[in-house]
Coordinates of C-alpha atoms in Angstrom, one line a residue:
M1 CA 30.1 -53.2 -3.2
K2 CA 31.8 -49.8 -2.7
F3 CA 33.0 -47.4 -5.4
K4 CA 34.4 -43.9 -5.8
T5 CA 33.1 -41.3 -8.1
K6 CA 34.7 -38.0 -9.2
L7 CA 32.3 -35.2 -10.2
F8 CA 33.2 -31.9 -11.9
L9 CA 31.6 -28.5 -12.2
T10 CA 29.5 -27.8 -15.3
L11 CA 27.3 -24.8 -16.1
R12 CA 24.6 -25.4 -18.6
S13 CA 22.4 -23.0 -20.5
S14 CA 19.3 -24.3 -18.9
G15 CA 20.3 -22.3 -15.8
A16 CA 20.9 -25.3 -13.6
A17 CA 24.3 -25.7 -12.0
H18 CA 25.7 -29.2 -12.0
C19 CA 28.5 -29.4 -9.5
S20 CA 30.3 -32.0 -7.6
T21 CA 33.5 -32.6 -5.7
N22 CA 36.1 -35.3 -5.3
S23 CA 34.2 -36.5 -2.2
H24 CA 33.7 -40.2 -1.9
W25 CA 30.5 -41.9 -1.1
S26 CA 29.3 -45.4 -0.7
S27 CA 26.3 -47.1 -2.3
H28 CA 24.4 -50.3 -2.2
Y29 CA 24.5 -52.0 -5.6
G30 CA 21.1 -52.1 -7.2
D31 CA 20.5 -53.3 -10.7
G32 CA 23.5 -51.8 -12.6
D33 CA 24.0 -48.6 -14.6
A34 CA 21.6 -45.7 -14.7
R35 CA 22.2 -45.0 -18.4
S36 CA 21.0 -48.5 -19.3
G37 CA 17.9 -48.1 -17.2
R38 CA 19.2 -49.9 -14.2
R39 CA 19.2 -48.0 -11.0
F40 CA 21.5 -47.3 -8.0
R41 CA 20.3 -46.6 -4.6
F42 CA 22.6 -44.1 -2.9
R43 CA 23.2 -43.9 0.8
F44 CA 24.7 -40.6 1.9
P45 CA 26.1 -39.7 5.3
R46 CA 24.6 -36.7 7.0
P47 CA 26.8 -33.9 5.5
G48 CA 27.1 -30.3 6.5
L49 CA 25.5 -27.5 4.6
N50 CA 28.4 -26.9 2.2
T51 CA 28.6 -30.6 1.4
L52 CA 24.8 -30.7 0.8
S53 CA 25.2 -27.8 -1.5
A54 CA 27.8 -29.5 -3.6
L55 CA 26.1 -32.8 -3.6
G56 CA 22.7 -31.3 -4.3
A57 CA 24.0 -29.4 -7.3
A58 CA 25.9 -32.4 -8.6
M59 CA 22.7 -34.6 -8.4
A60 CA 20.6 -32.2 -10.5
D61 CA 21.0 -34.2 -13.7
G62 CA 21.5 -37.6 -12.2
P63 CA 20.1 -39.1 -9.0
V64 CA 17.9 -36.1 -8.1
A65 CA 16.2 -36.1 -11.5
E66 CA 15.7 -39.8 -11.4
L67 CA 14.4 -39.8 -7.8
L68 CA 12.1 -36.9 -8.7
L69 CA 10.6 -38.9 -11.6
Q70 CA 10.1 -42.0 -9.4
R71 CA 8.3 -40.0 -6.8
L72 CA 6.3 -38.2 -9.4
E73 CA 5.2 -41.6 -10.9
A74 CA 3.9 -42.7 -7.5
A75 CA 2.4 -39.3 -6.7
D76 CA -1.3 -38.5 -7.1
G77 CA -1.4 -35.2 -9.0
G78 CA 2.0 -33.5 -8.5
L79 CA 4.8 -32.6 -6.2
D80 CA 6.1 -29.4 -4.6
S81 CA 9.8 -28.9 -5.2
A82 CA 10.5 -27.6 -1.7
E83 CA 8.9 -30.7 -0.1
V84 CA 10.9 -33.0 -2.4
A85 CA 14.1 -31.2 -1.4
T86 CA 13.3 -31.8 2.3
Q87 CA 12.4 -35.4 1.7
L88 CA 15.6 -36.1 -0.3
G89 CA 17.8 -34.2 2.2
V90 CA 19.2 -31.9 -0.5
E91 CA 19.1 -28.1 -1.1
H92 CA 16.1 -26.8 -2.9
Q93 CA 18.3 -25.4 -5.7
A94 CA 19.4 -29.0 -6.5
V95 CA 15.7 -30.0 -7.1
V96 CA 15.2 -26.8 -9.2
G97 CA 18.2 -27.8 -11.3
A98 CA 16.7 -31.2 -11.8
V99 CA 13.3 -29.7 -12.8
K100 CA 15.0 -27.5 -15.4
S101 CA 17.0 -30.3 -16.8
L102 CA 13.9 -32.4 -17.2
Q103 CA 12.1 -29.5 -18.8
A104 CA 14.9 -29.4 -21.4
L105 CA 14.0 -33.0 -22.4
G106 CA 10.6 -32.0 -23.8
E107 CA 7.2 -32.9 -22.4
V108 CA 8.5 -35.3 -19.7
I109 CA 7.2 -33.1 -16.9
E110 CA 5.2 -29.9 -16.5
A111 CA 6.4 -27.3 -14.0
E112 CA 4.4 -24.3 -12.7
L113 CA 6.4 -21.6 -10.8
R114 CA 4.7 -20.6 -7.6
S115 CA 5.5 -17.9 -5.1
T116 CA 4.8 -18.0 -1.4
K117 CA 5.5 -15.2 1.1
H118 CA 6.6 -15.9 4.7
W119 CA 8.2 -14.0 7.5
E120 CA 11.6 -14.6 9.0
L121 CA 13.4 -13.1 12.0
T122 CA 16.6 -11.2 11.4
E123 CA 19.7 -12.1 13.5
E124 CA 18.7 -9.3 15.9
G125 CA 15.1 -10.5 15.9
E126 CA 16.2 -14.0 16.9
E127 CA 18.3 -12.6 19.8
I128 CA 15.3 -10.5 21.1
A129 CA 12.9 -13.5 20.8
R130 CA 15.4 -15.4 22.9
E131 CA 16.5 -12.8 25.5
G132 CA 13.8 -10.1 25.4
S133 CA 13.6 -6.6 23.7
H134 CA 16.1 -3.9 24.4
E135 CA 13.5 -1.8 26.3
A136 CA 12.6 -4.7 28.5
R137 CA 16.2 -5.5 29.2
V138 CA 16.8 -1.8 30.2
F139 CA 13.7 -1.9 32.4
H140 CA 14.8 -5.0 34.2
S141 CA 18.3 -3.7 34.7
I142 CA 17.1 -0.7 36.7
P143 CA 17.0 -1.4 40.5
A144 CA 14.4 0.0 42.9
E145 CA 16.8 2.8 43.9
G146 CA 17.3 3.8 40.3
L147 CA 20.4 3.9 38.1
A148 CA 22.6 6.7 36.8
Q149 CA 21.8 7.5 33.2
S150 CA 25.4 7.5 32.3
E151 CA 25.8 4.0 33.6
L152 CA 22.6 2.8 31.9
M153 CA 23.9 4.1 28.5
R154 CA 26.9 1.9 28.8
L155 CA 24.8 -1.3 28.9
P156 CA 24.6 -3.3 25.6
S157 CA 20.9 -2.4 25.1
G158 CA 21.2 1.0 26.8
K159 CA 20.9 3.5 23.9
V160 CA 18.1 1.8 21.9
G161 CA 16.3 0.4 25.0
F162 CA 16.3 3.8 26.8
S163 CA 14.5 5.7 24.1
K164 CA 12.0 2.9 23.6
A165 CA 11.3 2.5 27.3
M166 CA 10.9 6.2 27.7
S167 CA 8.3 6.3 24.8
N168 CA 6.5 3.4 26.5
K169 CA 6.4 5.4 29.7
W170 CA 8.1 2.5 31.6
I171 CA 10.9 4.7 33.0
R172 CA 11.5 8.3 33.9
V173 CA 14.6 10.5 34.3
D174 CA 15.2 12.6 37.4
K175 CA 17.7 15.4 36.4
S176 CA 17.8 16.9 39.9
A177 CA 19.7 13.9 41.4
A178 CA 23.0 14.9 43.1
D179 CA 25.2 12.5 41.1
G180 CA 23.6 13.5 37.8
P181 CA 20.5 12.4 35.9
R182 CA 19.1 9.2 37.3
V183 CA 16.6 6.8 35.8
F184 CA 13.8 5.2 37.8
R185 CA 11.1 2.7 37.0
V186 CA 7.6 4.1 36.6
V187 CA 5.7 0.8 36.6
D188 CA 6.2 -2.4 38.6
K189 CA 6.2 -4.8 35.7
V190 CA 6.0 -4.8 31.9
E191 CA 4.8 -7.0 29.2
D192 CA 7.4 -7.5 26.5
E193 CA 5.1 -7.4 23.5
V194 CA 8.0 -7.2 21.0
Q195 CA 9.4 -10.5 22.3
R196 CA 6.0 -12.1 22.3
R197 CA 5.3 -11.1 18.6
L198 CA 8.7 -12.3 17.5
Q199 CA 8.1 -15.7 19.2
L200 CA 4.8 -16.0 17.3
V201 CA 6.7 -15.5 14.1
Q202 CA 9.3 -18.0 15.2
G203 CA 6.5 -20.5 15.8
G204 CA 5.0 -20.1 12.3
Q205 CA 2.1 -17.9 13.5
A206 CA 3.1 -14.6 11.8
E207 CA -0.4 -14.3 10.3
E208 CA -1.8 -13.7 13.8
L209 CA -0.1 -10.3 13.9
G210 CA -1.7 -7.3 12.3
E211 CA -0.2 -5.5 9.4
K212 CA 0.7 -2.5 11.6
E213 CA 2.5 -4.8 14.1
R214 CA 4.5 -6.5 11.3
S215 CA 5.4 -3.1 9.9
E216 CA 6.7 -1.9 13.2
L217 CA 8.9 -5.0 13.5
R218 CA 10.2 -4.5 10.0
K219 CA 11.1 -0.8 10.7
R220 CA 13.1 -2.0 13.7
K221 CA 14.9 -4.5 11.3
L222 CA 13.7 -7.4 13.4
L223 CA 11.6 -9.1 10.7
N224 CA 12.0 -9.7 7.0
A225 CA 9.4 -10.7 4.4
V226 CA 10.8 -13.6 2.4
T227 CA 9.4 -14.7 -0.9
L228 CA 10.0 -18.4 -1.7
K229 CA 9.6 -19.5 -5.3
T230 CA 8.9 -23.2 -5.8
Y231 CA 7.8 -25.4 -8.7
W232 CA 4.7 -27.5 -8.7
V233 CA 5.8 -30.5 -10.8
S234 CA 3.3 -32.8 -12.6
K235 CA 3.5 -35.5 -15.3
G236 CA 3.9 -34.3 -18.9
S237 CA 2.4 -35.8 -22.0
A238 CA 5.7 -37.8 -22.7
F239 CA 6.3 -38.7 -19.0
S240 CA 8.8 -41.5 -18.4
T241 CA 11.0 -42.6 -15.5
R242 CA 13.9 -43.3 -17.8
I243 CA 16.2 -40.5 -18.7
S244 CA 18.0 -40.8 -22.1
K245 CA 20.8 -38.4 -22.9
Q246 CA 20.0 -36.0 -25.7
E247 CA 22.7 -34.8 -28.0
A248 CA 23.3 -31.1 -28.2
E249 CA 25.4 -31.0 -31.3
L250 CA 25.5 -32.8 -34.6
S251 CA 29.1 -33.9 -35.2
P252 CA 30.8 -34.9 -38.5
E253 CA 31.3 -38.5 -37.1
M254 CA 27.6 -38.9 -36.6
I255 CA 26.9 -37.8 -40.1
S256 CA 29.5 -40.1 -41.7
S257 CA 28.5 -43.1 -39.6
G258 CA 24.8 -42.5 -39.9
S259 CA 24.5 -42.9 -36.1
W260 CA 22.6 -39.6 -35.9
R261 CA 19.4 -41.4 -37.1
D262 CA 19.3 -43.4 -33.8
R263 CA 20.2 -40.6 -31.4
P264 CA 17.7 -38.2 -29.7
F265 CA 18.6 -34.5 -30.1
K266 CA 17.7 -31.6 -27.9
S267 CA 15.1 -29.3 -29.4
Y268 CA 16.5 -25.9 -30.4
N269 CA 15.4 -23.1 -28.0
F270 CA 14.4 -20.3 -30.2
A271 CA 13.4 -18.2 -27.1
A272 CA 16.9 -18.3 -25.6
R273 CA 18.6 -14.9 -25.6
G274 CA 22.1 -14.7 -27.1
V275 CA 25.0 -12.8 -25.7
L276 CA 24.8 -9.1 -26.6
P277 CA 27.6 -8.2 -28.9
D278 CA 30.0 -5.5 -27.8
S279 CA 29.0 -2.2 -29.3
G280 CA 29.0 1.5 -28.8
H281 CA 26.1 3.2 -27.1
L282 CA 24.8 6.8 -27.6
H283 CA 24.4 9.0 -24.5
P284 CA 20.8 10.4 -24.3
L285 CA 22.2 13.9 -24.9
L286 CA 23.6 12.7 -28.2
K287 CA 20.4 11.0 -29.2
V288 CA 18.3 14.1 -28.5
R289 CA 21.0 16.3 -30.2
S290 CA 20.8 14.2 -33.3
Q291 CA 17.0 14.5 -33.2
F292 CA 17.1 18.3 -32.8
R293 CA 19.6 18.5 -35.7
Q294 CA 17.3 16.4 -37.9
I295 CA 14.3 18.5 -37.1
F296 CA 16.2 21.7 -38.0
L297 CA 17.3 20.2 -41.3
E298 CA 13.8 19.0 -42.1
M299 CA 12.5 22.5 -41.5
G300 CA 15.0 23.9 -44.0
F301 CA 17.6 25.4 -41.7
T302 CA 21.4 25.6 -42.4
E303 CA 23.9 24.7 -39.6
M304 CA 26.2 27.7 -38.8
P305 CA 29.8 27.3 -37.5
T306 CA 30.1 27.3 -33.7
D307 CA 33.9 26.6 -33.3
N308 CA 34.6 29.7 -31.1
F309 CA 34.4 28.4 -27.5
I310 CA 36.5 31.5 -26.6
E311 CA 34.8 34.6 -27.7
S312 CA 35.4 38.3 -27.3
S313 CA 33.0 40.4 -25.2
F314 CA 32.3 42.4 -28.4
W315 CA 30.6 39.4 -30.2
N316 CA 29.2 37.9 -27.0
F317 CA 27.7 41.2 -25.6
D318 CA 28.3 44.4 -27.5
A319 CA 27.2 43.3 -30.9
L320 CA 23.9 42.1 -29.3
F321 CA 23.2 45.7 -28.0
Q322 CA 23.9 44.5 -24.4
P323 CA 25.4 47.4 -22.4
Q324 CA 28.9 47.1 -20.9
Q325 CA 27.6 47.7 -17.3
H326 CA 25.1 44.8 -17.7
P327 CA 25.2 42.3 -14.7
A328 CA 25.8 39.4 -17.1
R329 CA 29.3 40.8 -17.7
D330 CA 30.1 40.4 -14.0
Q331 CA 32.6 37.7 -13.0
H332 CA 29.9 36.1 -10.9
D333 CA 28.1 35.1 -14.1
T334 CA 30.8 34.8 -16.8
F335 CA 34.2 33.1 -17.0
F336 CA 36.8 35.6 -18.3
L337 CA 40.2 34.5 -19.6
R338 CA 43.6 35.7 -18.3
D339 CA 45.7 34.4 -21.2
P340 CA 44.9 35.6 -23.9
A341 CA 43.0 38.3 -22.1
E342 CA 42.0 40.4 -25.1
A343 CA 40.9 39.8 -28.7
L344 CA 43.3 41.4 -31.3
Q345 CA 41.1 41.4 -34.4
L346 CA 37.7 43.0 -34.6
P347 CA 35.9 44.5 -37.7
M348 CA 36.6 48.1 -36.7
D349 CA 34.1 49.8 -39.0
Y350 CA 31.3 47.7 -37.6
V351 CA 32.8 48.3 -34.1
Q352 CA 32.5 52.0 -34.5
R353 CA 28.8 51.7 -35.5
V354 CA 28.1 49.6 -32.5
K355 CA 29.9 52.1 -30.3
R356 CA 27.9 55.0 -31.6
T357 CA 24.6 53.0 -31.1
H358 CA 25.5 52.3 -27.5
S359 CA 26.8 55.7 -26.5
Q360 CA 24.8 58.1 -28.7
G361 CA 21.9 56.1 -30.2
G362 CA 20.9 55.9 -33.8
Y363 CA 18.6 54.0 -36.2
G364 CA 15.7 55.5 -34.3
S365 CA 17.1 54.6 -30.9
Q366 CA 18.4 56.9 -28.0
G367 CA 21.0 54.3 -27.1
Y368 CA 22.2 53.8 -23.5
K369 CA 24.0 57.2 -23.2
Y370 CA 27.3 55.9 -21.5
N371 CA 31.0 56.0 -22.4
W372 CA 31.5 52.8 -24.4
K373 CA 35.0 51.4 -24.0
L374 CA 36.9 49.4 -26.6
D375 CA 39.1 47.7 -24.0
E376 CA 35.9 46.3 -22.4
A377 CA 34.8 44.9 -25.7
R378 CA 38.1 43.2 -26.4
K379 CA 38.0 41.1 -23.2
N380 CA 38.0 37.4 -23.9
L381 CA 35.7 35.0 -22.2
L382 CA 34.1 31.6 -22.5
R383 CA 31.0 32.3 -24.5
T384 CA 27.8 32.4 -22.4
H385 CA 25.5 31.7 -25.3
T386 CA 25.7 30.6 -29.0
T387 CA 23.8 33.9 -29.9
A388 CA 27.4 35.2 -30.4
A389 CA 27.6 32.8 -33.3
S390 CA 24.3 34.1 -34.6
A391 CA 25.7 37.6 -34.5
R392 CA 28.7 36.5 -36.6
A393 CA 26.4 34.7 -39.0
L394 CA 24.0 37.7 -39.4
Y395 CA 27.0 40.0 -39.9
R396 CA 28.3 37.8 -42.7
L397 CA 24.8 37.6 -44.2
A398 CA 24.5 41.5 -44.2
Q399 CA 27.7 41.8 -46.3
K400 CA 26.1 39.8 -49.1
K401 CA 24.2 42.0 -51.6
P402 CA 21.4 41.8 -52.4
F403 CA 19.9 40.4 -49.2
T404 CA 18.6 36.8 -49.3
P405 CA 16.4 35.3 -46.6
A406 CA 18.2 32.8 -44.4
K407 CA 17.5 30.2 -41.7
Y408 CA 20.4 29.2 -39.4
F409 CA 20.8 26.8 -36.4
S410 CA 23.5 25.6 -34.2
I411 CA 23.9 23.1 -31.3
D412 CA 27.0 23.5 -29.1
R413 CA 28.4 24.1 -25.7
V414 CA 28.2 27.3 -23.6
F415 CA 29.7 28.2 -20.2
R416 CA 28.3 30.2 -17.3
N417 CA 29.4 30.7 -13.8
E418 CA 26.3 29.0 -12.4
T419 CA 25.7 27.4 -9.0
L420 CA 25.2 23.7 -9.6
D421 CA 21.7 22.3 -8.7
A422 CA 19.1 19.9 -10.1
T423 CA 18.5 22.0 -13.2
H424 CA 21.7 24.1 -13.7
L425 CA 25.3 23.3 -14.8
A426 CA 28.3 25.5 -15.4
E427 CA 28.8 23.9 -18.8
F428 CA 25.8 23.0 -20.9
H429 CA 24.5 23.0 -24.5
Q430 CA 22.4 25.7 -26.2
I431 CA 20.3 25.2 -29.3
E432 CA 20.2 28.4 -31.4
G433 CA 17.7 29.1 -34.2
V434 CA 17.6 32.2 -36.3
V435 CA 15.3 33.2 -39.2
A436 CA 16.0 36.4 -41.2
D437 CA 13.3 37.5 -43.7
H438 CA 11.0 40.4 -44.6
G439 CA 8.1 41.2 -42.3
L440 CA 8.5 38.5 -39.6
T441 CA 6.3 38.9 -36.5
L442 CA 5.9 37.4 -33.0
G443 CA 3.2 35.2 -34.5
H444 CA 5.7 33.7 -36.9
L445 CA 8.1 33.0 -33.9
M446 CA 5.4 31.2 -31.9
G447 CA 4.4 29.2 -34.9
V448 CA 7.9 28.0 -35.6
L449 CA 8.5 27.1 -32.0
R450 CA 5.2 25.2 -31.9
E451 CA 6.1 23.2 -34.9
F452 CA 9.6 22.6 -33.7
F453 CA 8.6 21.3 -30.3
S454 CA 5.8 19.2 -31.6
K455 CA 8.3 17.4 -33.8
L456 CA 10.3 16.7 -30.7
G457 CA 7.3 15.3 -28.8
L458 CA 6.9 18.2 -26.3
T459 CA 3.3 19.4 -26.8
Q460 CA 2.7 21.1 -23.4
L461 CA 4.1 24.6 -23.9
R462 CA 3.7 28.0 -22.3
F463 CA 5.0 31.3 -23.5
K464 CA 5.8 34.0 -20.9
P465 CA 6.7 37.6 -21.7
A466 CA 10.3 38.4 -20.8
Y467 CA 13.1 40.9 -21.2
N468 CA 16.3 40.5 -23.3
P469 CA 18.7 43.4 -24.2
Y470 CA 18.8 42.3 -27.8
T471 CA 15.2 41.2 -28.5
E472 CA 11.9 43.1 -28.3
P473 CA 9.4 41.6 -27.8
S474 CA 10.9 38.6 -25.9
M475 CA 9.4 35.3 -24.6
E476 CA 10.5 32.5 -22.3
V477 CA 9.4 29.0 -23.3
F478 CA 8.2 26.5 -20.7
S479 CA 7.4 22.8 -21.0
Y480 CA 5.8 20.6 -18.4
H481 CA 8.1 18.1 -16.7
Q482 CA 6.1 15.0 -15.6
G483 CA 8.9 13.8 -13.2
L484 CA 9.3 17.1 -11.4
K485 CA 5.6 17.8 -11.7
K486 CA 6.2 21.4 -12.7
W487 CA 6.8 23.7 -15.6
V488 CA 10.5 23.9 -16.6
E489 CA 12.0 26.7 -18.7
V490 CA 13.4 25.2 -21.9
G491 CA 14.4 28.3 -23.8
N492 CA 14.3 32.0 -24.5
S493 CA 13.2 33.7 -27.7
G494 CA 12.3 37.0 -29.3
I495 CA 12.7 39.4 -32.3
F496 CA 16.1 41.0 -32.6
R497 CA 16.1 44.7 -32.0
P498 CA 16.9 47.2 -34.9
E499 CA 19.8 48.5 -32.7
M500 CA 21.4 45.1 -33.2
L501 CA 20.6 44.4 -36.8
L502 CA 21.0 47.8 -38.6
P503 CA 24.6 48.4 -37.5
M504 CA 25.4 45.1 -39.2
G505 CA 24.2 46.5 -42.5
L506 CA 20.9 44.5 -42.8
P507 CA 18.0 46.3 -44.7
E508 CA 15.5 48.2 -42.5
N509 CA 12.5 46.0 -43.6
V510 CA 14.3 42.8 -42.6
S511 CA 13.2 41.1 -39.3
V512 CA 15.0 38.4 -37.5
I513 CA 13.3 35.9 -35.1
A514 CA 15.5 33.9 -32.9
W515 CA 15.5 31.5 -30.0
G516 CA 18.0 29.8 -27.7
L517 CA 17.0 26.5 -26.2
S518 CA 18.5 24.1 -23.7
L519 CA 19.6 20.6 -24.8
E520 CA 19.8 19.1 -21.3
R521 CA 16.3 20.1 -20.1
P522 CA 14.3 18.7 -23.0
T523 CA 16.4 15.5 -22.7
M524 CA 15.5 15.3 -19.0
I525 CA 11.8 15.7 -19.9
K526 CA 11.9 13.1 -22.6
Y527 CA 13.9 10.5 -20.5
G528 CA 12.2 11.2 -17.2
I529 CA 15.4 12.4 -15.5
N530 CA 14.8 14.6 -12.5
N531 CA 18.3 15.8 -11.8
I532 CA 20.6 17.2 -14.5
R533 CA 23.6 15.8 -12.6
E534 CA 22.3 12.3 -13.4
L535 CA 22.6 13.2 -17.1
V536 CA 26.1 14.8 -17.3
G537 CA 29.0 15.2 -14.9
H538 CA 31.5 13.2 -13.0
K539 CA 28.8 11.4 -10.9
V540 CA 26.9 10.0 -13.9
N541 CA 26.1 6.3 -13.7
L542 CA 27.3 5.1 -17.2
Q543 CA 25.0 2.1 -17.0
M544 CA 22.2 4.7 -17.7
V545 CA 23.7 5.0 -21.2
Y546 CA 23.2 1.3 -21.8
D547 CA 19.8 1.2 -20.3
S548 CA 18.2 4.3 -21.8
P549 CA 15.6 3.4 -24.4
L550 CA 16.3 3.9 -28.1
C551 CA 13.1 5.9 -28.4
R552 CA 10.1 6.7 -26.2
L553 CA 6.6 6.0 -27.6
D554 CA 3.4 7.3 -26.1
T555 CA 0.5 4.9 -25.8
E556 CA -2.0 7.5 -27.0
P557 CA -1.4 10.5 -29.4
K558 CA -1.4 13.8 -27.5
T559 CA -3.1 16.9 -28.7
P560 CA -1.0 20.1 -28.6
Q561 CA -1.6 22.1 -25.4
T562 CA 0.1 25.4 -26.1
Q563 CA -0.7 28.3 -23.9
A564 CA 0.3 31.9 -23.9
A565 CA 0.8 33.4 -20.4

């Protein structure tokens, strides 16, 4: 009796693909229908690979699963899924699908995933195993009277074979020949070891080769290591050769008719992962920025306004007691604006005090003794640091009488004409911290920085003496980067000079400790990023935003390792 069957593609959550086509097949009638326990014995023609793939996937729930159970019943111990696929004449994936479908039924079978490694020749490797290595073909193509090198290079194996044959000392080049360089044989005959080794692999004897020999073949892309994953299938505690369909859903009709009592249901897979809902993701920079901000707030700091991306040279340089001939004011380091080119409004009484301090000295200082120019101070630029915002905040603080101690912070973007590399960008973030109070010292500054970075999780710190025009003493702060395996500068700090503070109107006994830190570099250290261009910029892989961890936890608590250089 012959019949026709139509099969359709279905994807199930078990991971097995059940697929079929409108292809017709013939069968011998057995005992009836498979659902009632009666079996069909199918006879298939010898299909091609594509047909096998479709049929194999289609049989995952039906004939393959039943045949697997029948063979398992007669087996002593268990079966290997790859061997079953060979015996049934179907693809291995079809048997894997049947195994997963049977696993979903409960304890019918037990399946252990096993991995085996074997070696396969690449397409080029198969060609060499058949026709010989490139170097051997080059050697055999050279007659006794030699061959012009230019003609040799035109051969299919010429370029690769020539260099290999030369390194094997099978051939030599005579550059003194009249018609140009000529290639001659050096030996009478050669043993093609590459072909011999590939033929061993082809014959299933790859283990006879040493690790070095296999490595050389892999470097030449003639050999690949292939890992085959198979299942070792054995009988489960509820083993049976009969497959009864399990219901996946409880319908209103089942409840109203009461038929649910007589139907088997699939057990709920509590380990299955659901589809992740669409949601926003924070960039690592935003995460660390929020962490920095929270740390400042916990330490009692007040956030100061930083809405001036465009700043005048006065607030960016002059108010910080930075001379007008300083290299930082050069166009190689700073972005100046053409329109508007100059700032129109400046606090002129304060400007005059700053001018006098620069050009004549004052407040116990000799100044820089140069002709300070207002036109230079009015030049607009993209701010090079948020210390300009600190200068504005301290000036406002100085106008309040009587003086009250204050702690300010800001986190915002700054711009410098930098050459891009692994640790530098032209646009980046600066974290600014300022404490104004009576009698502050360098020890207070180091203590605040120690506490600040320990809250961030960076305990390996070093302080290095430095020079800044507006701080004295000054320190650079370094933290150890595990990825780069070196100490990376994460900030600069110091005590603001009296030449900067006293013209603002602050009392003489008031000291101000301050620091400017990078946001990008601590983020790189915390997230193990070695190149800043992998963090921000047009080449950033946005998948990194999805994959970056919510937080990073150390397995062991670390003790602070703060060093003063």
